GROMACS .gro file of C-alpha atoms in nm:
model
  321
    1UNK     CA    1  11.880   9.459  10.650
    2UNK     CA    2  11.710   9.594  10.967
    3UNK     CA    3  11.711   9.982  11.033
    4UNK     CA    4  11.486  10.189  11.143
    5UNK     CA    5  11.386  10.552  11.259
    6UNK     CA    6  11.144  10.736  11.495
    7UNK     CA    7  10.919  11.022  11.505
    8UNK     CA    8  11.241  11.245  11.577
    9UNK     CA    9  11.360  11.194  11.260
   10UNK     CA   10  11.129  11.095  10.992
   11UNK     CA   11  10.927  11.416  11.132
   12UNK     CA   12  11.195  11.585  11.068
   13UNK     CA   13  11.136  11.712  10.705
   14UNK     CA   14  11.519  11.783  10.576
   15UNK     CA   15  11.645  11.488  10.776
   16UNK     CA   16  11.363  11.252  10.659
   17UNK     CA   17  11.383  11.353  10.273
   18UNK     CA   18  11.815  11.332  10.282
   19UNK     CA   19  11.677  10.941  10.374
   20UNK     CA   20  11.632  10.733  10.096
   21UNK     CA   21  11.533  10.343  10.037
   22UNK     CA   22  11.552  10.166   9.734
   23UNK     CA   23  11.390   9.803   9.621
   24UNK     CA   24  11.517   9.606   9.315
   25UNK     CA   25  11.371   9.299   9.111
   26UNK     CA   26  11.659   9.154   8.968
   27UNK     CA   27  11.606   9.268   8.600
   28UNK     CA   28  11.739   9.611   8.646
   29UNK     CA   29  11.397   9.786   8.764
   30UNK     CA   30  11.365   9.925   9.093
   31UNK     CA   31  11.151  10.116   9.332
   32UNK     CA   32  11.260  10.438   9.522
   33UNK     CA   33  11.229  10.765   9.733
   34UNK     CA   34  11.280  10.869  10.077
   35UNK     CA   35  11.114  10.850  10.435
   36UNK     CA   36  10.971  11.146  10.429
   37UNK     CA   37  10.778  11.046  10.150
   38UNK     CA   38  10.899  11.340   9.968
   39UNK     CA   39  11.048  11.271   9.587
   40UNK     CA   40  11.377  11.446   9.552
   41UNK     CA   41  11.495  11.301   9.247
   42UNK     CA   42  11.387  11.270   8.907
   43UNK     CA   43  11.435  10.905   8.965
   44UNK     CA   44  11.230  10.829   9.250
   45UNK     CA   45  10.914  10.622   9.148
   46UNK     CA   46  10.717  10.335   9.263
   47UNK     CA   47  10.782  10.136   8.960
   48UNK     CA   48  11.071  10.194   8.728
   49UNK     CA   49  11.075   9.903   8.470
   50UNK     CA   50  11.403   9.803   8.211
   51UNK     CA   51  11.217   9.714   7.902
   52UNK     CA   52  11.510   9.533   7.787
   53UNK     CA   53  11.663   9.402   8.099
   54UNK     CA   54  11.873   9.546   8.266
   55UNK     CA   55  11.830   9.871   8.060
   56UNK     CA   56  11.610  10.079   7.870
   57UNK     CA   57  11.448  10.197   8.184
   58UNK     CA   58  11.138  10.358   8.212
   59UNK     CA   59  10.972  10.586   8.512
   60UNK     CA   60  10.628  10.449   8.476
   61UNK     CA   61  10.422  10.501   8.809
   62UNK     CA   62  10.611  10.716   9.053
   63UNK     CA   63  10.413  10.703   9.356
   64UNK     CA   64  10.052  10.705   9.551
   65UNK     CA   65   9.888  10.997   9.676
   66UNK     CA   66   9.702  10.799  10.009
   67UNK     CA   67   9.437  10.942  10.221
   68UNK     CA   68   9.264  10.771  10.533
   69UNK     CA   69   8.924  10.923  10.615
   70UNK     CA   70   8.826  10.862  10.974
   71UNK     CA   71   8.497  10.914  11.120
   72UNK     CA   72   8.497  11.225  10.814
   73UNK     CA   73   8.820  11.363  10.905
   74UNK     CA   74   9.047  11.351  10.601
   75UNK     CA   75   9.416  11.271  10.723
   76UNK     CA   76   9.660  11.297  10.396
   77UNK     CA   77   9.955  11.034  10.430
   78UNK     CA   78  10.189  11.109  10.130
   79UNK     CA   79  10.419  11.438  10.110
   80UNK     CA   80  10.505  11.673   9.778
   81UNK     CA   81  10.685  11.962   9.758
   82UNK     CA   82  10.588  12.223   9.488
   83UNK     CA   83  10.737  12.575   9.438
   84UNK     CA   84  10.765  12.748   9.769
   85UNK     CA   85  10.568  12.455   9.942
   86UNK     CA   86  10.493  12.087  10.065
   87UNK     CA   87  10.140  11.988  10.088
   88UNK     CA   88  10.048  11.763  10.178
   89UNK     CA   89  10.240  11.689  10.515
   90UNK     CA   90  10.205  11.351  10.565
   91UNK     CA   91  10.563  11.320  10.752
   92UNK     CA   92  10.404  11.485  11.023
   93UNK     CA   93  10.185  11.173  11.114
   94UNK     CA   94  10.510  10.943  11.098
   95UNK     CA   95  10.564  10.742  11.401
   96UNK     CA   96  10.819  10.536  11.254
   97UNK     CA   97  11.000  10.386  10.972
   98UNK     CA   98  11.212  10.063  10.934
   99UNK     CA   99  11.352   9.782  10.700
  100UNK     CA  100  11.213   9.466  10.813
  101UNK     CA  101  11.325   9.352  10.553
  102UNK     CA  102  11.113   9.544  10.356
  103UNK     CA  103  11.013   9.959  10.370
  104UNK     CA  104  10.773   9.998  10.584
  105UNK     CA  105  10.615  10.350  10.700
  106UNK     CA  106  10.396  10.349  11.044
  107UNK     CA  107  10.138  10.649  11.064
  108UNK     CA  108   9.976  10.762  11.449
  109UNK     CA  109   9.663  10.950  11.359
  110UNK     CA  110   9.491  10.932  11.724
  111UNK     CA  111   9.427  10.594  11.858
  112UNK     CA  112   9.432  10.444  11.486
  113UNK     CA  113   9.791  10.367  11.356
  114UNK     CA  114   9.835  10.241  10.940
  115UNK     CA  115  10.164  10.059  10.860
  116UNK     CA  116  10.238  10.091  10.503
  117UNK     CA  117  10.485   9.840  10.322
  118UNK     CA  118  10.636   9.839  10.008
  119UNK     CA  119  10.858   9.557   9.860
  120UNK     CA  120  10.925   9.463   9.462
  121UNK     CA  121  10.852   9.069   9.322
  122UNK     CA  122  11.241   8.951   9.253
  123UNK     CA  123  11.182   8.892   8.876
  124UNK     CA  124  10.890   9.063   8.812
  125UNK     CA  125  10.805   9.427   8.698
  126UNK     CA  126  10.600   9.451   8.975
  127UNK     CA  127  10.570   9.649   9.314
  128UNK     CA  128  10.346   9.571   9.613
  129UNK     CA  129  10.177   9.852   9.861
  130UNK     CA  130   9.996   9.675  10.128
  131UNK     CA  131   9.797   9.882  10.429
  132UNK     CA  132   9.711   9.785  10.754
  133UNK     CA  133   9.489   9.990  10.993
  134UNK     CA  134   9.540   9.888  11.348
  135UNK     CA  135   9.341  10.043  11.640
  136UNK     CA  136   8.996  10.126  11.728
  137UNK     CA  137   8.844  10.271  11.357
  138UNK     CA  138   8.519  10.148  11.259
  139UNK     CA  139   8.474  10.374  11.026
  140UNK     CA  140   8.776  10.375  10.805
  141UNK     CA  141   8.840  10.483  10.441
  142UNK     CA  142   9.143  10.470  10.228
  143UNK     CA  143   9.161  10.635   9.934
  144UNK     CA  144   9.485  10.578   9.672
  145UNK     CA  145   9.584  10.793   9.420
  146UNK     CA  146   9.818  10.670   9.134
  147UNK     CA  147  10.048  10.962   9.003
  148UNK     CA  148  10.188  10.823   8.640
  149UNK     CA  149  10.472  10.937   8.516
  150UNK     CA  150  10.543  10.699   8.167
  151UNK     CA  151  10.872  10.834   8.084
  152UNK     CA  152  11.286  10.781   8.068
  153UNK     CA  153  11.397  10.754   8.391
  154UNK     CA  154  11.643  11.012   8.286
  155UNK     CA  155  11.401  11.235   8.197
  156UNK     CA  156  11.104  11.450   8.349
  157UNK     CA  157  10.756  11.487   8.159
  158UNK     CA  158  10.475  11.730   8.192
  159UNK     CA  159  10.123  11.785   8.096
  160UNK     CA  160  10.039  11.738   7.706
  161UNK     CA  161   9.753  11.635   7.484
  162UNK     CA  162   9.868  11.338   7.349
  163UNK     CA  163   9.793  11.138   7.724
  164UNK     CA  164   9.550  10.871   7.714
  165UNK     CA  165   9.351  10.996   8.017
  166UNK     CA  166   9.144  10.673   7.999
  167UNK     CA  167   9.167  10.322   8.202
  168UNK     CA  168   9.026  10.009   8.140
  169UNK     CA  169   8.889   9.733   8.345
  170UNK     CA  170   9.038   9.412   8.303
  171UNK     CA  171   8.857   9.263   8.520
  172UNK     CA  172   8.695   9.283   8.903
  173UNK     CA  173   9.012   9.407   9.083
  174UNK     CA  174   9.195   9.479   8.776
  175UNK     CA  175   9.243   9.837   8.604
  176UNK     CA  176   9.487   9.926   8.375
  177UNK     CA  177   9.673  10.224   8.183
  178UNK     CA  178   9.822  10.248   7.905
  179UNK     CA  179   9.938  10.649   7.834
  180UNK     CA  180  10.104  10.642   7.491
  181UNK     CA  181  10.071  10.359   7.219
  182UNK     CA  182  10.368  10.145   7.185
  183UNK     CA  183  10.489  10.200   7.554
  184UNK     CA  184  10.398   9.896   7.778
  185UNK     CA  185  10.060   9.876   7.963
  186UNK     CA  186  10.054   9.891   8.345
  187UNK     CA  187   9.805   9.699   8.577
  188UNK     CA  188   9.663   9.769   8.917
  189UNK     CA  189   9.590   9.478   9.108
  190UNK     CA  190   9.364   9.606   9.413
  191UNK     CA  191   9.086   9.463   9.635
  192UNK     CA  192   8.889   9.815   9.599
  193UNK     CA  193   8.571   9.855   9.704
  194UNK     CA  194   8.534  10.125   9.427
  195UNK     CA  195   8.690  10.276   9.109
  196UNK     CA  196   8.650  10.637   9.049
  197UNK     CA  197   8.761  10.795   8.727
  198UNK     CA  198   8.920  11.140   8.756
  199UNK     CA  199   9.178  11.172   8.477
  200UNK     CA  200   9.360  11.515   8.538
  201UNK     CA  201   9.741  11.574   8.611
  202UNK     CA  202   9.917  11.756   8.921
  203UNK     CA  203  10.148  12.017   8.803
  204UNK     CA  204  10.508  12.137   8.892
  205UNK     CA  205  10.630  11.885   9.155
  206UNK     CA  206  10.998  11.995   9.275
  207UNK     CA  207  11.283  11.764   9.322
  208UNK     CA  208  11.519  11.916   9.512
  209UNK     CA  209  11.867  11.719   9.403
  210UNK     CA  210  11.768  11.755   9.045
  211UNK     CA  211  11.768  12.148   9.080
  212UNK     CA  212  12.072  12.139   9.267
  213UNK     CA  213  12.239  11.948   9.000
  214UNK     CA  214  12.123  12.238   8.758
  215UNK     CA  215  11.891  12.010   8.552
  216UNK     CA  216  11.516  12.040   8.520
  217UNK     CA  217  11.355  11.999   8.846
  218UNK     CA  218  10.985  11.998   8.784
  219UNK     CA  219  10.757  11.788   8.658
  220UNK     CA  220  10.368  11.689   8.572
  221UNK     CA  221  10.193  11.412   8.659
  222UNK     CA  222   9.903  11.196   8.579
  223UNK     CA  223   9.620  11.100   8.793
  224UNK     CA  224   9.386  10.867   8.587
  225UNK     CA  225   9.153  10.750   8.875
  226UNK     CA  226   9.118  10.695   9.310
  227UNK     CA  227   9.092  10.372   9.433
  228UNK     CA  228   8.847  10.329   9.762
  229UNK     CA  229   8.892  10.093  10.018
  230UNK     CA  230   8.631   9.993  10.297
  231UNK     CA  231   8.881   9.933  10.606
  232UNK     CA  232   8.543   9.873  10.824
  233UNK     CA  233   8.494   9.537  10.621
  234UNK     CA  234   8.908   9.432  10.611
  235UNK     CA  235   9.171   9.669  10.835
  236UNK     CA  236   9.409   9.558  10.513
  237UNK     CA  237   9.408   9.704  10.170
  238UNK     CA  238   9.668   9.610   9.867
  239UNK     CA  239   9.780   9.742   9.499
  240UNK     CA  240  10.009   9.563   9.298
  241UNK     CA  241  10.146   9.781   9.030
  242UNK     CA  242  10.303   9.547   8.720
  243UNK     CA  243  10.325   9.499   8.390
  244UNK     CA  244  10.160   9.139   8.412
  245UNK     CA  245   9.839   9.228   8.537
  246UNK     CA  246   9.894   9.073   8.898
  247UNK     CA  247   9.577   9.014   9.148
  248UNK     CA  248   9.517   9.146   9.464
  249UNK     CA  249   9.507   8.789   9.631
  250UNK     CA  250   9.857   8.689   9.511
  251UNK     CA  251  10.061   8.978   9.746
  252UNK     CA  252   9.999   8.737  10.087
  253UNK     CA  253  10.195   8.441   9.884
  254UNK     CA  254  10.450   8.692   9.703
  255UNK     CA  255  10.564   8.842  10.042
  256UNK     CA  256  10.625   8.536  10.190
  257UNK     CA  257  10.855   8.394   9.910
  258UNK     CA  258  10.993   8.754   9.878
  259UNK     CA  259  11.050   8.730  10.260
  260UNK     CA  260  11.198   8.384  10.257
  261UNK     CA  261  11.417   8.439   9.950
  262UNK     CA  262  11.622   8.762  10.130
  263UNK     CA  263  11.630   8.550  10.464
  264UNK     CA  264  11.806   8.286  10.241
  265UNK     CA  265  12.076   8.575  10.153
  266UNK     CA  266  12.148   8.628  10.499
  267UNK     CA  267  12.220   8.293  10.575
  268UNK     CA  268  12.471   8.278  10.310
  269UNK     CA  269  12.679   8.582  10.467
  270UNK     CA  270  13.040   8.451  10.508
  271UNK     CA  271  13.004   8.493  10.870
  272UNK     CA  272  12.688   8.487  11.106
  273UNK     CA  273  12.733   8.909  11.196
  274UNK     CA  274  12.451   9.116  11.146
  275UNK     CA  275  12.659   9.385  10.951
  276UNK     CA  276  12.809   9.092  10.691
  277UNK     CA  277  12.433   8.980  10.643
  278UNK     CA  278  12.308   9.321  10.589
  279UNK     CA  279  12.614   9.345  10.304
  280UNK     CA  280  12.491   8.994  10.168
  281UNK     CA  281  12.143   9.094  10.133
  282UNK     CA  282  12.238   9.438   9.999
  283UNK     CA  283  12.449   9.291   9.762
  284UNK     CA  284  12.232   9.102   9.557
  285UNK     CA  285  12.041   9.418   9.472
  286UNK     CA  286  12.347   9.465   9.177
  287UNK     CA  287  12.324   9.131   9.048
  288UNK     CA  288  12.005   9.119   8.776
  289UNK     CA  289  11.989   8.932   8.449
  290UNK     CA  290  12.108   9.013   8.096
  291UNK     CA  291  11.967   8.732   7.842
  292UNK     CA  292  12.033   8.419   7.975
  293UNK     CA  293  12.293   8.549   8.234
  294UNK     CA  294  12.341   8.787   8.488
  295UNK     CA  295  12.531   9.126   8.524
  296UNK     CA  296  12.620   9.346   8.765
  297UNK     CA  297  12.453   9.722   8.815
  298UNK     CA  298  12.718   9.996   8.835
  299UNK     CA  299  12.517  10.166   9.076
  300UNK     CA  300  12.140  10.298   9.157
  301UNK     CA  301  11.978  10.543   9.051
  302UNK     CA  302  12.102  10.593   8.704
  303UNK     CA  303  12.380  10.356   8.635
  304UNK     CA  304  12.371  10.040   8.378
  305UNK     CA  305  12.579   9.760   8.432
  306UNK     CA  306  12.929   9.833   8.320
  307UNK     CA  307  13.194   9.628   8.246
  308UNK     CA  308  13.505   9.828   8.462
  309UNK     CA  309  13.279   9.869   8.734
  310UNK     CA  310  13.152   9.509   8.733
  311UNK     CA  311  13.548   9.359   8.741
  312UNK     CA  312  13.590   9.555   9.016
  313UNK     CA  313  13.271   9.503   9.223
  314UNK     CA  314  13.316   9.084   9.115
  315UNK     CA  315  13.472   8.944   9.399
  316UNK     CA  316  13.277   9.147   9.682
  317UNK     CA  317  12.967   9.083   9.512
  318UNK     CA  318  13.024   8.720   9.379
  319UNK     CA  319  13.303   8.536   9.583
  320UNK     CA  320  13.246   8.633   9.900
  321UNK     CA  321  12.851   8.613   9.877
   0.00000   0.00000   0.00000
């Protein structure tokens, strides 16, 4: 699917916060958010995993807070809404957002461009976040702060004393967290230069859509560590969030495999027209595994597979595509 917005839309906070993106993994898991970077729903997150595919969904990792440091100047690229405030305001640097085929943000800081890409790996509980700096940036540094939810995707979570605030170094370039016993361990494969422990919570994020629905609209998220990347050594940085412990060096091959898979979906469209190719690519997000077979998700972000909806959608999602 090819779709894009320029700075006029990206830097309009209200408009870009209503534009949502979605990545799915064919197992019932997904990643989603808005163009501005502000989460407006409790369902927005970087890794929502179906523990019993395609159901039993848990939102494990909510988002990254990312900061570019150029010649000592800190530039916050993310954005959050709190009670009466938006902080940081990274959308002010957004020059472009596009789906090509993955959600991609382009930030402009002086003469430096930062391209950020997010995609899920089909058939795996894994989300890959890639950064690339373009332009003259001899003294550039990137900080990535994961914000962890670890909750049912229909709920919200709040700071408590039961959280395991530690994390484990599994091997070089791979760290993991497990906030509560009995829940899945989440791994972060990254080509970082340093991993700095933090272990504190961010309080009272606000989700506008949940507030409008009359539901609990505030949440606390846990921040276990900061990943540091020296971009003078390499202009690229990668973080793979997964339940399987995928190392960062696999990102390039996984991206190419996923790109080719989506190209193949477009080629299966009944007529070689862009609109129908877009529909064929989008339709694939609703067909997921259940046991040894497949089923159809009734809709994102909150539906599972419903028999009625499956029968209604079956001709369009399967026979025509």
